[in-house]
Coordinates of C-alpha atoms in Angstrom, one line a residue:
Chain A
X25 CA 41.1 74.4 -16.3
X26 CA 39.3 71.7 -18.3
X27 CA 42.5 69.8 -18.6
X28 CA 43.2 69.9 -14.9
X29 CA 39.6 69.0 -14.0
X30 CA 39.8 66.1 -16.4
X31 CA 42.8 64.8 -14.5
X32 CA 41.6 65.5 -11.0
X33 CA 38.1 64.1 -11.6
X34 CA 39.5 61.1 -13.3
X35 CA 37.3 61.7 -16.4
X36 CA 40.1 60.2 -18.5
X37 CA 40.1 57.0 -16.4
X38 CA 36.3 56.9 -16.6
X39 CA 36.4 57.1 -20.4
X40 CA 39.3 54.7 -20.6
X41 CA 37.5 52.0 -18.6
X42 CA 34.3 52.7 -20.6
X43 CA 36.2 51.9 -23.8
X44 CA 37.6 48.8 -22.2
X45 CA 34.2 47.5 -21.0
X46 CA 32.4 48.3 -24.2
X47 CA 35.0 47.5 -26.9
X48 CA 37.3 44.9 -25.4
X49 CA 34.8 43.1 -23.2
X50 CA 31.9 43.8 -25.5
X51 CA 29.4 44.6 -22.7
X52 CA 27.1 47.5 -23.1
X53 CA 27.3 50.2 -20.4
X54 CA 23.5 50.3 -20.4
X55 CA 23.3 46.8 -18.9
X56 CA 23.6 46.0 -15.2
X57 CA 26.6 43.9 -15.8
X58 CA 28.4 46.6 -17.8
X59 CA 27.7 49.2 -15.1
X60 CA 29.0 46.9 -12.4
X61 CA 32.2 45.9 -14.2
X62 CA 32.9 49.5 -15.0
X63 CA 32.4 50.5 -11.4
X64 CA 34.7 47.8 -10.1
X65 CA 37.6 48.5 -12.5
X66 CA 37.3 52.3 -12.4
X67 CA 37.0 52.5 -8.6
X68 CA 39.9 50.1 -8.0
X69 CA 42.3 52.0 -10.2
X70 CA 41.2 55.4 -8.9
X71 CA 41.4 54.5 -5.3
X72 CA 44.8 52.8 -5.6
X73 CA 46.3 55.8 -7.4
X74 CA 44.9 58.4 -4.9
X75 CA 45.7 56.2 -1.9
X76 CA 49.3 55.9 -2.9
X77 CA 49.7 59.6 -3.7
X78 CA 47.9 60.9 -0.6
X79 CA 49.6 58.5 1.9
X80 CA 53.0 59.5 0.4
X81 CA 52.4 63.2 0.6
X82 CA 50.8 63.2 4.1
X83 CA 53.4 60.8 5.5
X84 CA 56.2 63.1 4.2
X85 CA 54.6 66.1 5.9
X86 CA 54.2 64.1 9.0
X87 CA 57.8 63.2 9.2
X88 CA 58.4 66.8 10.3
X89 CA 56.2 66.4 13.3
X90 CA 56.6 64.1 16.3
X91 CA 54.7 63.5 19.5
X92 CA 57.6 65.0 21.4
X93 CA 57.3 68.3 19.5
X94 CA 53.5 68.1 19.8
X95 CA 53.8 67.7 23.6
X96 CA 56.1 70.8 23.8
X97 CA 53.6 72.9 21.8
X98 CA 50.6 71.7 23.8
X99 CA 52.3 72.6 27.1
X100 CA 52.0 76.2 26.1
X101 CA 48.3 76.3 25.4
X102 CA 45.5 76.4 28.0
X103 CA 41.7 76.2 27.8
X104 CA 39.8 75.7 24.6
X105 CA 42.8 76.8 22.4
X106 CA 44.6 73.8 23.9
X107 CA 41.8 71.5 22.6
X108 CA 41.8 73.1 19.2
X109 CA 45.6 72.9 19.0
X110 CA 45.6 69.3 20.1
X111 CA 43.0 68.4 17.5
X112 CA 44.9 70.1 14.7
X113 CA 48.2 68.4 15.8
X114 CA 46.3 65.1 15.9
X115 CA 46.0 65.3 12.1
X116 CA 49.7 65.8 11.5
X117 CA 51.4 63.9 14.3
X118 CA 52.2 60.4 13.1
X119 CA 51.5 57.6 15.5
X120 CA 50.1 54.1 15.3
X121 CA 47.3 52.9 17.6
X122 CA 49.8 50.9 19.6
X123 CA 51.6 54.1 20.6
X124 CA 48.5 55.6 22.2
X125 CA 49.5 54.4 25.7
X126 CA 53.1 55.9 25.7
X127 CA 51.6 59.0 24.1
X128 CA 49.0 59.3 26.8
X129 CA 51.6 58.8 29.5
X130 CA 53.9 61.5 27.9
X131 CA 51.0 64.0 27.8
X132 CA 49.9 63.4 31.3
X133 CA 53.4 63.6 32.6
X134 CA 53.9 66.9 30.9
X135 CA 50.9 68.3 32.7
X136 CA 48.7 68.5 29.7
X137 CA 45.0 68.3 30.8
X138 CA 43.2 65.1 30.0
X139 CA 40.5 67.0 28.0
X140 CA 43.2 68.3 25.7
X141 CA 44.9 64.9 25.5
X142 CA 41.5 63.4 24.4
X143 CA 41.0 66.0 21.8
X144 CA 44.3 64.7 20.3
X145 CA 43.3 61.0 20.8
X146 CA 39.9 61.4 19.2
X147 CA 40.9 63.5 16.1
X148 CA 44.1 61.6 15.3
X149 CA 42.5 58.3 14.2
X150 CA 39.4 59.9 12.6
X151 CA 41.4 62.1 10.2
X152 CA 43.8 59.6 8.7
X153 CA 45.4 59.7 5.3
X154 CA 43.8 56.6 4.0
X155 CA 40.3 57.6 4.8
X156 CA 41.0 61.0 3.3
X157 CA 42.3 59.5 0.1
X158 CA 39.4 57.1 -0.4
X159 CA 36.8 59.8 0.4
X160 CA 38.6 62.0 -2.2
X161 CA 38.4 59.1 -4.7
X162 CA 34.8 58.3 -4.0
X163 CA 33.1 61.6 -3.2
X164 CA 35.4 64.4 -4.3
X165 CA 37.4 67.0 -2.4
X166 CA 34.4 68.9 -0.9
X167 CA 33.3 65.9 1.2
X168 CA 37.0 65.0 2.0
X169 CA 37.7 68.5 3.3
X170 CA 34.4 68.7 5.3
X171 CA 35.3 65.3 6.8
X172 CA 38.6 66.6 8.0
X173 CA 37.0 69.7 9.5
X174 CA 34.3 67.6 11.2
X175 CA 37.0 65.3 12.6
X176 CA 38.6 68.3 14.3
X177 CA 35.3 69.6 15.6
X178 CA 34.4 66.2 17.1
X179 CA 37.8 66.1 18.8
X180 CA 37.6 69.6 20.2
X181 CA 34.0 69.2 21.5
X182 CA 34.7 65.7 22.8
X183 CA 37.9 66.9 24.6
X184 CA 36.2 69.9 26.1
X185 CA 33.3 67.7 27.4
X186 CA 35.7 65.1 28.9
X187 CA 37.8 67.9 30.4
X188 CA 34.8 69.5 32.0
X189 CA 33.8 66.3 33.8
X190 CA 37.1 66.4 35.9
X191 CA 37.9 62.8 35.7
X192 CA 41.5 63.1 36.7
X193 CA 41.0 60.3 39.3
X194 CA 40.0 58.0 36.5
X195 CA 43.6 57.8 35.3
X196 CA 45.5 54.9 36.8
X197 CA 47.6 56.2 39.8
X198 CA 50.9 54.8 38.5
X199 CA 50.7 57.1 35.4
X200 CA 51.1 60.1 37.7
X201 CA 54.2 58.6 39.3
X202 CA 56.0 58.0 36.1
X203 CA 59.0 60.2 35.5
X204 CA 59.5 60.5 31.8
X205 CA 63.1 60.3 30.6
X206 CA 64.4 62.7 28.1
X207 CA 65.2 61.4 24.6
X208 CA 66.7 63.3 21.8
X209 CA 64.4 63.9 18.9
X210 CA 66.2 62.6 15.8
X211 CA 66.3 64.8 12.8
X212 CA 65.6 62.9 9.6
X213 CA 67.3 63.7 6.3
X214 CA 65.4 63.8 3.1
X215 CA 66.1 60.1 2.2
X216 CA 64.9 59.0 5.6
X217 CA 61.7 61.0 5.1
X218 CA 61.1 59.5 1.7
X219 CA 61.7 56.0 3.1
X220 CA 59.3 56.7 5.9
X221 CA 56.7 57.8 3.5
X222 CA 57.2 54.9 1.1
X223 CA 57.1 52.5 4.0
X224 CA 53.8 54.0 5.1
X225 CA 52.3 53.6 1.6
X226 CA 53.3 49.9 1.5
X227 CA 52.1 49.3 5.1
X228 CA 48.7 50.8 4.6
X229 CA 48.1 49.3 1.2
X230 CA 49.2 45.9 2.4
X231 CA 46.8 46.2 5.4
X232 CA 43.7 47.4 3.5
X233 CA 43.8 46.1 -0.1
X234 CA 41.8 43.0 0.6
X235 CA 39.0 45.0 2.3
X236 CA 39.1 47.5 -0.5
X237 CA 38.7 44.9 -3.2
X238 CA 35.9 43.2 -1.3
X239 CA 34.3 46.6 -0.7
X240 CA 34.6 47.7 -4.3
X241 CA 33.2 44.3 -5.3
X242 CA 30.2 44.6 -3.1
X243 CA 29.8 48.2 -4.3
X244 CA 29.8 47.0 -7.9
X245 CA 27.1 44.5 -7.2
X246 CA 25.0 47.1 -5.4
X247 CA 25.6 49.5 -8.2
X248 CA 24.1 47.1 -10.7
X249 CA 21.4 45.3 -8.7
X250 CA 20.4 46.9 -5.4
X251 CA 16.8 48.1 -5.3
X252 CA 17.1 51.8 -4.8
X253 CA 13.5 52.3 -3.4
X254 CA 13.9 49.9 -0.5
X255 CA 17.4 51.2 0.4
X256 CA 16.4 54.8 0.5
X257 CA 13.3 53.9 2.5
X258 CA 15.3 52.1 5.3
X259 CA 18.7 53.7 5.3
X260 CA 17.9 57.0 3.6
X261 CA 18.5 60.5 5.1
X262 CA 14.9 60.5 6.5
X263 CA 15.4 57.5 8.8
X264 CA 16.9 58.9 12.0
X265 CA 17.7 55.5 13.4
X266 CA 20.0 54.6 10.5
X267 CA 22.8 56.8 11.8
X268 CA 22.7 55.3 15.3
X269 CA 22.7 51.8 14.0
X270 CA 25.6 52.6 11.7
X271 CA 27.7 53.8 14.6
X272 CA 27.0 50.9 16.9
X273 CA 27.7 48.4 14.1
X274 CA 31.0 50.1 13.3
X275 CA 32.7 49.7 16.7
X276 CA 33.9 46.0 16.2
X277 CA 34.9 46.6 12.6
X278 CA 38.2 48.5 13.1
X279 CA 40.5 49.0 10.1
X280 CA 38.0 47.3 7.7
X281 CA 36.4 50.8 7.5
X282 CA 38.2 51.7 4.3
X283 CA 36.6 48.9 2.4
X284 CA 33.2 50.2 3.5
X285 CA 33.7 53.5 1.6
X286 CA 33.2 52.1 -1.9
X287 CA 30.2 50.2 -0.5
X288 CA 29.0 53.5 0.8
X289 CA 29.6 55.2 -2.5
X290 CA 27.4 52.8 -4.3
X291 CA 24.8 52.9 -1.5
X292 CA 24.7 56.7 -1.6
X293 CA 24.1 56.6 -5.4
X294 CA 21.1 54.5 -4.5
X295 CA 19.7 56.9 -1.9
X296 CA 21.4 56.0 1.4
X297 CA 22.2 59.1 3.5
X298 CA 25.8 60.3 3.1
X299 CA 25.9 61.3 6.8
X300 CA 25.0 57.7 7.7
X301 CA 27.9 56.4 5.7
X302 CA 30.4 58.9 7.0
X303 CA 29.3 58.4 10.7
X304 CA 29.9 54.7 10.1
X305 CA 33.4 55.3 8.8
X306 CA 34.3 57.8 11.6
X307 CA 33.1 55.3 14.2
X308 CA 35.1 52.4 12.8
X309 CA 38.3 54.4 13.2
X310 CA 37.6 56.5 16.3
X311 CA 36.0 53.9 18.4
X312 CA 38.1 50.8 17.9
X313 CA 38.0 47.9 20.4
X314 CA 41.8 47.3 20.2
X315 CA 42.5 50.9 21.2
X316 CA 40.0 50.7 24.1
X317 CA 41.8 47.6 25.4
X318 CA 45.2 49.4 25.1
X319 CA 43.9 52.5 26.8
X320 CA 42.6 50.4 29.7
X321 CA 46.3 50.1 30.8
X322 CA 46.3 53.8 31.7
X323 CA 42.7 54.8 32.3
X324 CA 39.9 53.3 34.3
X325 CA 36.7 51.8 32.8
X326 CA 34.6 54.8 33.7
X327 CA 36.7 57.2 31.7
X328 CA 36.8 54.7 28.8
X329 CA 33.0 54.6 28.9
X330 CA 32.8 58.4 29.0
X331 CA 35.2 58.6 26.0
X332 CA 33.1 56.1 24.0
X333 CA 29.8 57.8 24.9
X334 CA 30.9 61.3 24.1
X335 CA 32.7 60.4 20.9
X336 CA 29.9 58.2 19.8
X337 CA 27.2 60.8 20.4
X338 CA 29.4 63.5 18.6
X339 CA 29.7 61.2 15.6
X340 CA 26.0 60.5 15.5
X341 CA 25.3 64.3 15.6
X342 CA 27.8 64.7 12.7
X343 CA 25.9 62.0 10.8
X344 CA 22.7 63.9 11.1
X345 CA 24.4 67.2 10.1
X346 CA 25.9 65.6 7.0
X347 CA 22.5 64.1 6.1
X348 CA 21.0 67.5 6.4
X349 CA 23.5 69.4 4.3
X350 CA 24.5 66.6 1.9
X351 CA 22.7 68.2 -1.1
X352 CA 25.1 71.2 -0.8
X353 CA 28.1 69.0 -1.1
X354 CA 27.5 66.5 -3.9
Chain B
X3 CA 76.4 45.6 23.1
X4 CA 72.9 45.7 24.7
X5 CA 69.9 46.2 22.5
X6 CA 66.3 46.9 23.5
X7 CA 63.3 47.1 21.3
X8 CA 60.6 49.2 23.0
X9 CA 56.9 48.7 22.1
X10 CA 53.6 47.3 23.3
X11 CA 54.1 44.2 21.2
X12 CA 52.3 45.1 18.0
X13 CA 53.4 44.0 14.5
X14 CA 55.7 47.0 14.0
X15 CA 57.7 46.1 17.0
X16 CA 58.1 42.6 15.8
X17 CA 59.3 43.8 12.4
X18 CA 61.8 46.1 14.0
X19 CA 63.1 43.3 16.2
X20 CA 63.6 41.0 13.3
X21 CA 65.3 43.7 11.2
X22 CA 67.7 44.5 14.1
X23 CA 68.5 40.8 14.5
X24 CA 69.2 40.6 10.8
X25 CA 71.5 43.7 10.9
X26 CA 73.4 42.2 13.9
X27 CA 73.9 39.0 12.0
X28 CA 75.1 40.7 8.9
X29 CA 77.6 42.8 10.8
X30 CA 78.7 39.8 12.9
X31 CA 78.2 41.7 16.1
X32 CA 77.6 39.9 19.4
X33 CA 74.7 41.5 21.3
X34 CA 72.1 40.8 23.8
X35 CA 68.6 41.6 22.6
X36 CA 65.6 42.3 24.8
X37 CA 62.0 43.3 24.2
X38 CA 60.6 45.9 26.5
X39 CA 56.8 45.9 26.6
X40 CA 56.2 47.5 30.0
X41 CA 54.9 51.0 29.4
X42 CA 56.5 52.4 32.6
X43 CA 59.9 51.1 31.4
X44 CA 59.3 52.6 27.9
X45 CA 58.4 56.0 29.5
X46 CA 61.7 56.1 31.3
X47 CA 63.4 56.3 27.9
X48 CA 61.3 59.4 27.1
X49 CA 59.8 57.5 24.1
X50 CA 56.3 58.5 23.1
X51 CA 56.0 56.6 19.8
X52 CA 56.8 53.0 19.4
X53 CA 58.6 51.0 18.1
X54 CA 61.9 52.3 19.3
X55 CA 65.5 51.0 19.2
X56 CA 67.7 51.5 22.2
X57 CA 71.4 50.7 21.9
X58 CA 73.4 50.6 25.2
X59 CA 70.6 52.6 26.9
X60 CA 70.5 55.3 24.3
X61 CA 67.4 55.8 22.1
X62 CA 68.5 55.7 18.5
X63 CA 65.3 55.4 16.6
X64 CA 61.7 55.9 17.6
X65 CA 58.3 55.8 15.8
X66 CA 59.6 54.2 12.7
X67 CA 60.1 50.7 11.4
X68 CA 63.5 50.8 9.9
X69 CA 65.1 48.4 7.5
X70 CA 68.2 46.4 8.4
X71 CA 70.5 48.6 6.2
X72 CA 69.7 51.7 8.2
X73 CA 70.0 49.9 11.5
X74 CA 73.5 48.7 10.4
X75 CA 74.6 52.4 10.2
X76 CA 73.3 53.1 13.7
X77 CA 75.1 50.0 15.1
X78 CA 78.4 50.7 13.5

């Protein structure tokens, strides 16, 4: 068990980087500079390793699912079980944010209630493989798993609320007139699945590495120099406003979210609330400006506003909850 | 041969378009290429995840950015 823990918790890497910093660079780990350099090198390597492995595994699993299959499954579920199913499928169904419009059209055309459709649309971006991998690297598996569960809960609750408001008239009329064609679902062979997974690893790393490096860099500086007392006073778990500010600030920052996790990691060590940090990350992925602009093609502003309000409030509540239970998780 | 690339115009669609163009050139096939960005049109093909490659009105690939080599196999 010790051996496995050593690998999973990256104790080996921690020690290796410590040797590098102390013996090769000749900087003592007791100094601020030593701590920062260690944080930067250690975090970069750990995150890249976990990011690559997790994106590969999750993409491979996802290659067995498709929006078409998801649609067929959801047609059979009504009521709250429909919302739960939609949220769960939101985790495994692969789709990029530019597909949210055809996906929405497909769901509506199949007669899937909008509340259920939104459960899918909310959970899918929140629970993404890259966020999961970086959380795993920075905070360990407990937080990563709780994050996934919370993503599902936010999707289910958000979808149920949106459904209960009966906003069907807020979908653009033309969507109801569309007659969806029937396309065959292609079955991939193993090589195509592996290609798909590798392609995803490359795509995501290419998209986020610069934010990651910047984030880890800022994290490293915070690690060495940030004044813990001031931070925990203003952004600590006891300041209720911190979560709300985090969510509002997050909306325009889409896709840079991943770089913020190493910053959050360093901040949390200095006393910032973990719920505050997680709410920030959820908001950057679930409430992105580009996605809202795309969704405007199929739904009217009022429904977009309701979607943002409900999802935003749910995420804020999740932030408070995490702040309250953080001591059980770390 | 008539080829359509379906997608809202994000980067993935552009890459698939370029890869398809490359595949056509390498095979020496004459074809008309068209980008379809209108979501009503895309829905008619039953496509829910973009980008998608349509060859002579048949959806061959959807939801994946595919390299030129694999597109060549589809075109042949």
